[in-house]
Amino acid sequence: MASADQLINAFTTLLVTIDPPGLAPIFLGLTTGMSRSQRTQVALRGSTIAFITLAVFALFGSSVLGVLGISIGAFRIAGGLLLFWIAFEMVFERRQERKEKASEAAVTKDHIENIAVFPLALPLIAGPGAISATILLAGTLPTSVEKAQLIAVIAANLLLTLLMLLIADRLDRFLGVTGRAILTRLLGVILAALAVQFVVDGAKAALNLISATPH
């Protein structure tokens, strides 16, 4: 069984990397001209696909790393650095701009019915940061029960994301430009701290592996 601290850490890490409040204005832009029922369908489908994607990585991500010969310590360092870069983008407001460019490009390339898959589910919700965070968290929760708890945490995050998408118009009006900027920067600082912790844990694991290797 995972401890309460582990579950809170997992929830916070995924919440910050997915960034539901930051998705709200992008979702509104993607679904311009759609009715409320159509937006609901897109939000449901996108959230479901993102949940399945992250759940698969939670269950099999570590196995894939093992097949590739990548230690969990090395992946923690690499994943932590990636999350730190995302945090850097959030603090300096570069991530939102990149997401908006990705969404604009997708609208011109794909039919409106496919927006739920790309770019909403992938890569806006289940992006590289969320996938990396999921694999990192799965490495710290190795047992079947703990994996089930992690999937429950992922589900809770995706339910919250779905709620944010369903009330995106009201949330966007409530936060405004200033509110979004403050929230994004605050979440970015939190993610930076979590990312540094992943790197520290990865370095410890790598050093232990080296010291344990017979010479």
mmCIF file of C-alpha atoms in Angstrom:
data_model
loop_
_atom_site.group_PDB
_atom_site.id
_atom_site.type_symbol
_atom_site.label_atom_id
_atom_site.label_comp_id
_atom_site.label_asym_id
_atom_site.label_seq_id
_atom_site.Cartn_x
_atom_site.Cartn_y
_atom_site.Cartn_z
ATOM 1 C CA MET A 1 0.000 0.000 0.000
ATOM 2 C CA ALA A 2 1.270 3.445 -0.920
ATOM 3 C CA SER A 3 1.473 6.007 1.859
ATOM 4 C CA ALA A 4 -0.706 9.114 1.891
ATOM 5 C CA ASP A 5 2.388 11.239 1.162
ATOM 6 C CA GLN A 6 3.211 9.155 -1.917
ATOM 7 C CA LEU A 7 -0.343 9.438 -3.242
ATOM 8 C CA ILE A 8 -0.468 13.195 -2.616
ATOM 9 C CA ASN A 9 2.904 13.579 -4.352
ATOM 10 C CA ALA A 10 1.655 11.506 -7.314
ATOM 11 C CA PHE A 11 -1.570 13.502 -7.561
ATOM 12 C CA THR A 12 0.256 16.844 -7.371
ATOM 13 C CA THR A 13 2.881 15.840 -9.939
ATOM 14 C CA LEU A 14 0.279 14.717 -12.472
ATOM 15 C CA LEU A 15 -1.989 17.677 -11.760
ATOM 16 C CA VAL A 16 0.794 20.152 -12.447
ATOM 17 C CA THR A 17 2.069 18.414 -15.596
ATOM 18 C CA ILE A 18 -1.435 18.052 -17.075
ATOM 19 C CA ASP A 19 -2.319 21.632 -16.006
ATOM 20 C CA PRO A 20 -6.162 21.536 -16.323
ATOM 21 C CA PRO A 21 -6.649 25.314 -15.835
ATOM 22 C CA GLY A 22 -4.142 25.995 -18.617
ATOM 23 C CA LEU A 23 -6.028 23.650 -20.954
ATOM 24 C CA ALA A 24 -9.313 25.561 -20.571
ATOM 25 C CA PRO A 25 -8.598 28.462 -22.967
ATOM 26 C CA ILE A 26 -6.946 26.128 -25.501
ATOM 27 C CA PHE A 27 -9.976 23.805 -25.373
ATOM 28 C CA LEU A 28 -12.251 26.780 -26.049
ATOM 29 C CA GLY A 29 -10.130 27.688 -29.063
ATOM 30 C CA LEU A 30 -10.181 24.115 -30.388
ATOM 31 C CA THR A 31 -13.959 23.817 -30.080
ATOM 32 C CA THR A 32 -14.934 27.226 -31.468
ATOM 33 C CA GLY A 33 -18.325 26.993 -33.183
ATOM 34 C CA MET A 34 -19.318 23.762 -31.448
ATOM 35 C CA SER A 35 -22.494 23.377 -29.407
ATOM 36 C CA ARG A 36 -22.319 22.557 -25.684
ATOM 37 C CA SER A 37 -23.194 18.885 -26.364
ATOM 38 C CA GLN A 38 -20.451 18.632 -29.004
ATOM 39 C CA ARG A 39 -17.920 20.164 -26.612
ATOM 40 C CA THR A 40 -18.993 17.666 -23.951
ATOM 41 C CA GLN A 41 -18.427 14.768 -26.390
ATOM 42 C CA VAL A 42 -14.963 16.066 -27.325
ATOM 43 C CA ALA A 43 -14.029 16.566 -23.647
ATOM 44 C CA LEU A 44 -15.260 13.074 -22.666
ATOM 45 C CA ARG A 45 -13.512 11.343 -25.545
ATOM 46 C CA GLY A 46 -10.254 13.265 -25.087
ATOM 47 C CA SER A 47 -10.143 12.626 -21.330
ATOM 48 C CA THR A 48 -10.922 8.914 -21.777
ATOM 49 C CA ILE A 49 -8.192 8.423 -24.393
ATOM 50 C CA ALA A 50 -5.696 10.328 -22.218
ATOM 51 C CA PHE A 51 -6.601 8.148 -19.198
ATOM 52 C CA ILE A 52 -6.089 4.919 -21.177
ATOM 53 C CA THR A 53 -2.739 6.212 -22.472
ATOM 54 C CA LEU A 54 -1.422 7.128 -19.025
ATOM 55 C CA ALA A 55 -2.773 3.919 -17.448
ATOM 56 C CA VAL A 56 -0.898 1.826 -20.041
ATOM 57 C CA PHE A 57 2.339 3.678 -19.264
ATOM 58 C CA ALA A 58 1.705 3.239 -15.525
ATOM 59 C CA LEU A 59 1.386 -0.528 -15.973
ATOM 60 C CA PHE A 60 3.994 -1.244 -18.656
ATOM 61 C CA GLY A 61 6.321 1.786 -18.761
ATOM 62 C CA SER A 62 8.888 0.257 -16.382
ATOM 63 C CA SER A 63 8.859 -3.026 -18.352
ATOM 64 C CA VAL A 64 9.576 -1.153 -21.567
ATOM 65 C CA LEU A 65 12.498 0.602 -19.871
ATOM 66 C CA GLY A 66 13.794 -2.788 -18.693
ATOM 67 C CA VAL A 67 13.661 -4.205 -22.225
ATOM 68 C CA LEU A 68 15.597 -1.178 -23.478
ATOM 69 C CA GLY A 69 18.172 -1.618 -20.703
ATOM 70 C CA ILE A 70 17.368 1.732 -19.068
ATOM 71 C CA SER A 71 17.508 1.774 -15.272
ATOM 72 C CA ILE A 72 14.746 3.535 -13.350
ATOM 73 C CA GLY A 73 17.438 5.745 -11.799
ATOM 74 C CA ALA A 74 18.573 6.968 -15.214
ATOM 75 C CA PHE A 75 14.977 7.560 -16.274
ATOM 76 C CA ARG A 76 14.287 9.508 -13.088
ATOM 77 C CA ILE A 77 17.174 11.836 -13.905
ATOM 78 C CA ALA A 78 16.091 12.238 -17.545
ATOM 79 C CA GLY A 79 12.410 12.567 -16.624
ATOM 80 C CA GLY A 80 13.214 15.033 -13.855
ATOM 81 C CA LEU A 81 15.184 17.203 -16.290
ATOM 82 C CA LEU A 82 12.277 17.102 -18.768
ATOM 83 C CA LEU A 83 9.798 18.081 -16.042
ATOM 84 C CA PHE A 84 12.142 20.869 -14.952
ATOM 85 C CA TRP A 85 12.174 22.214 -18.515
ATOM 86 C CA ILE A 86 8.361 22.156 -18.575
ATOM 87 C CA ALA A 87 8.373 23.996 -15.226
ATOM 88 C CA PHE A 88 10.779 26.569 -16.708
ATOM 89 C CA GLU A 89 8.390 27.091 -19.637
ATOM 90 C CA MET A 90 5.448 27.489 -17.243
ATOM 91 C CA VAL A 91 7.206 30.077 -15.082
ATOM 92 C CA PHE A 92 8.277 32.108 -18.110
ATOM 93 C CA GLU A 93 4.964 31.570 -19.993
ATOM 94 C CA ARG A 94 6.455 29.645 -22.920
ATOM 95 C CA ARG A 95 4.501 26.408 -22.487
ATOM 96 C CA GLN A 96 1.094 28.008 -23.093
ATOM 97 C CA GLU A 97 2.366 29.628 -26.293
ATOM 98 C CA ARG A 98 3.741 26.286 -27.540
ATOM 99 C CA LYS A 99 0.466 24.477 -26.730
ATOM 100 C CA GLU A 100 -1.532 27.127 -28.570
ATOM 101 C CA LYS A 101 0.691 26.786 -31.652
ATOM 102 C CA ALA A 102 0.245 22.982 -31.580
ATOM 103 C CA SER A 103 -3.529 23.318 -31.314
ATOM 104 C CA GLU A 104 -3.698 25.845 -34.175
ATOM 105 C CA ALA A 105 -1.655 23.570 -36.441
ATOM 106 C CA ALA A 106 -3.845 20.583 -35.586
ATOM 107 C CA VAL A 107 -7.087 22.396 -36.472
ATOM 108 C CA THR A 108 -5.841 23.083 -39.989
ATOM 109 C CA LYS A 109 -4.636 19.500 -40.535
ATOM 110 C CA ASP A 110 -7.303 17.348 -38.904
ATOM 111 C CA HIS A 111 -11.053 17.173 -39.196
ATOM 112 C CA ILE A 112 -13.016 18.681 -36.311
ATOM 113 C CA GLU A 113 -14.231 15.226 -35.154
ATOM 114 C CA ASN A 114 -10.651 14.063 -34.550
ATOM 115 C CA ILE A 115 -9.701 16.949 -32.267
ATOM 116 C CA ALA A 116 -10.531 14.834 -29.203
ATOM 117 C CA VAL A 117 -7.689 12.459 -30.136
ATOM 118 C CA PHE A 118 -5.206 14.972 -31.506
ATOM 119 C CA PRO A 119 -4.291 17.406 -30.115
ATOM 120 C CA LEU A 120 -6.557 17.250 -27.022
ATOM 121 C CA ALA A 121 -5.790 13.749 -25.670
ATOM 122 C CA LEU A 122 -2.318 13.646 -27.218
ATOM 123 C CA PRO A 123 -0.277 15.719 -26.626
ATOM 124 C CA LEU A 124 -2.200 18.399 -24.693
ATOM 125 C CA ILE A 125 -3.498 16.198 -21.816
ATOM 126 C CA ALA A 126 -1.254 13.107 -21.973
ATOM 127 C CA GLY A 127 1.834 14.919 -23.191
ATOM 128 C CA PRO A 128 5.526 13.990 -22.786
ATOM 129 C CA GLY A 129 5.605 15.517 -19.294
ATOM 130 C CA ALA A 130 2.564 13.606 -18.037
ATOM 131 C CA ILE A 131 3.802 10.338 -19.593
ATOM 132 C CA SER A 132 7.287 10.786 -18.087
ATOM 133 C CA ALA A 133 5.794 11.643 -14.691
ATOM 134 C CA THR A 134 3.554 8.546 -14.849
ATOM 135 C CA ILE A 135 6.497 6.220 -15.575
ATOM 136 C CA LEU A 136 8.554 7.868 -12.817
ATOM 137 C CA LEU A 137 5.727 7.482 -10.309
ATOM 138 C CA ALA A 138 5.115 3.879 -11.381
ATOM 139 C CA GLY A 139 8.786 3.155 -10.612
ATOM 140 C CA THR A 140 8.255 4.271 -7.003
ATOM 141 C CA LEU A 141 5.053 2.193 -6.671
ATOM 142 C CA PRO A 142 6.117 -1.305 -7.786
ATOM 143 C CA THR A 143 3.454 -3.617 -6.296
ATOM 144 C CA SER A 144 0.130 -4.459 -7.961
ATOM 145 C CA VAL A 145 -1.862 -2.711 -5.217
ATOM 146 C CA GLU A 146 0.273 0.427 -5.528
ATOM 147 C CA LYS A 147 -0.109 0.360 -9.324
ATOM 148 C CA ALA A 148 -3.891 0.192 -8.841
ATOM 149 C CA GLN A 149 -3.666 3.169 -6.482
ATOM 150 C CA LEU A 150 -1.626 5.089 -9.087
ATOM 151 C CA ILE A 151 -4.248 4.368 -11.755
ATOM 152 C CA ALA A 152 -6.910 5.663 -9.323
ATOM 153 C CA VAL A 153 -4.830 8.849 -8.912
ATOM 154 C CA ILE A 154 -4.608 9.165 -12.711
ATOM 155 C CA ALA A 155 -8.382 8.704 -12.942
ATOM 156 C CA ALA A 156 -8.934 11.420 -10.310
ATOM 157 C CA ASN A 157 -6.701 13.799 -12.272
ATOM 158 C CA LEU A 158 -8.495 13.076 -15.539
ATOM 159 C CA LEU A 159 -11.902 13.538 -13.885
ATOM 160 C CA LEU A 160 -10.732 16.927 -12.630
ATOM 161 C CA THR A 161 -9.427 17.734 -16.115
ATOM 162 C CA LEU A 162 -12.767 16.726 -17.633
ATOM 163 C CA LEU A 163 -14.576 18.988 -15.164
ATOM 164 C CA MET A 164 -12.277 21.884 -16.098
ATOM 165 C CA LEU A 165 -12.976 21.327 -19.792
ATOM 166 C CA LEU A 166 -16.736 21.191 -19.219
ATOM 167 C CA ILE A 167 -16.675 24.527 -17.372
ATOM 168 C CA ALA A 168 -13.876 25.979 -19.535
ATOM 169 C CA ASP A 169 -15.833 29.063 -20.607
ATOM 170 C CA ARG A 170 -16.740 30.007 -17.016
ATOM 171 C CA LEU A 171 -13.254 29.158 -15.696
ATOM 172 C CA ASP A 172 -11.592 31.287 -18.378
ATOM 173 C CA ARG A 173 -13.805 34.267 -17.534
ATOM 174 C CA PHE A 174 -13.215 33.802 -13.792
ATOM 175 C CA LEU A 175 -9.424 33.555 -13.942
ATOM 176 C CA GLY A 176 -8.819 36.114 -16.658
ATOM 177 C CA VAL A 177 -5.374 36.753 -18.142
ATOM 178 C CA THR A 178 -3.823 37.802 -14.807
ATOM 179 C CA GLY A 179 -5.285 34.865 -12.880
ATOM 180 C CA ARG A 180 -4.054 32.340 -15.465
ATOM 181 C CA ALA A 181 -0.567 33.886 -15.415
ATOM 182 C CA ILE A 182 -0.329 33.749 -11.607
ATOM 183 C CA LEU A 183 -1.667 30.168 -11.420
ATOM 184 C CA THR A 184 0.634 28.934 -14.198
ATOM 185 C CA ARG A 185 3.714 30.418 -12.544
ATOM 186 C CA LEU A 186 2.759 29.015 -9.139
ATOM 187 C CA LEU A 187 2.263 25.519 -10.590
ATOM 188 C CA GLY A 188 5.555 25.910 -12.470
ATOM 189 C CA VAL A 189 7.502 26.555 -9.255
ATOM 190 C CA ILE A 190 5.878 23.517 -7.604
ATOM 191 C CA LEU A 191 6.726 21.341 -10.625
ATOM 192 C CA ALA A 192 10.338 22.588 -10.586
ATOM 193 C CA ALA A 193 10.706 21.442 -6.962
ATOM 194 C CA LEU A 194 9.174 18.031 -7.777
ATOM 195 C CA ALA A 195 11.464 17.711 -10.816
ATOM 196 C CA VAL A 196 14.575 18.402 -8.723
ATOM 197 C CA GLN A 197 13.431 15.719 -6.262
ATOM 198 C CA PHE A 198 13.131 13.207 -9.136
ATOM 199 C CA VAL A 199 16.701 14.043 -10.251
ATOM 200 C CA VAL A 200 18.032 13.698 -6.678
ATOM 201 C CA ASP A 201 16.265 10.324 -6.255
ATOM 202 C CA GLY A 202 17.573 9.182 -9.644
ATOM 203 C CA ALA A 203 21.143 10.185 -8.770
ATOM 204 C CA LYS A 204 20.914 8.311 -5.447
ATOM 205 C CA ALA A 205 19.610 5.194 -7.218
ATOM 206 C CA ALA A 206 22.352 5.409 -9.857
ATOM 207 C CA LEU A 207 25.094 5.872 -7.229
ATOM 208 C CA ASN A 208 23.768 2.927 -5.199
ATOM 209 C CA LEU A 209 23.794 0.806 -8.362
ATOM 210 C CA ILE A 210 27.379 1.792 -9.094
ATOM 211 C CA SER A 211 28.540 1.112 -5.523
ATOM 212 C CA ALA A 212 26.746 -2.245 -5.522
ATOM 213 C CA THR A 213 28.390 -3.349 -8.794
ATOM 214 C CA PRO A 214 31.306 -5.767 -8.123
ATOM 215 C CA HIS A 215 34.694 -4.436 -9.314
#
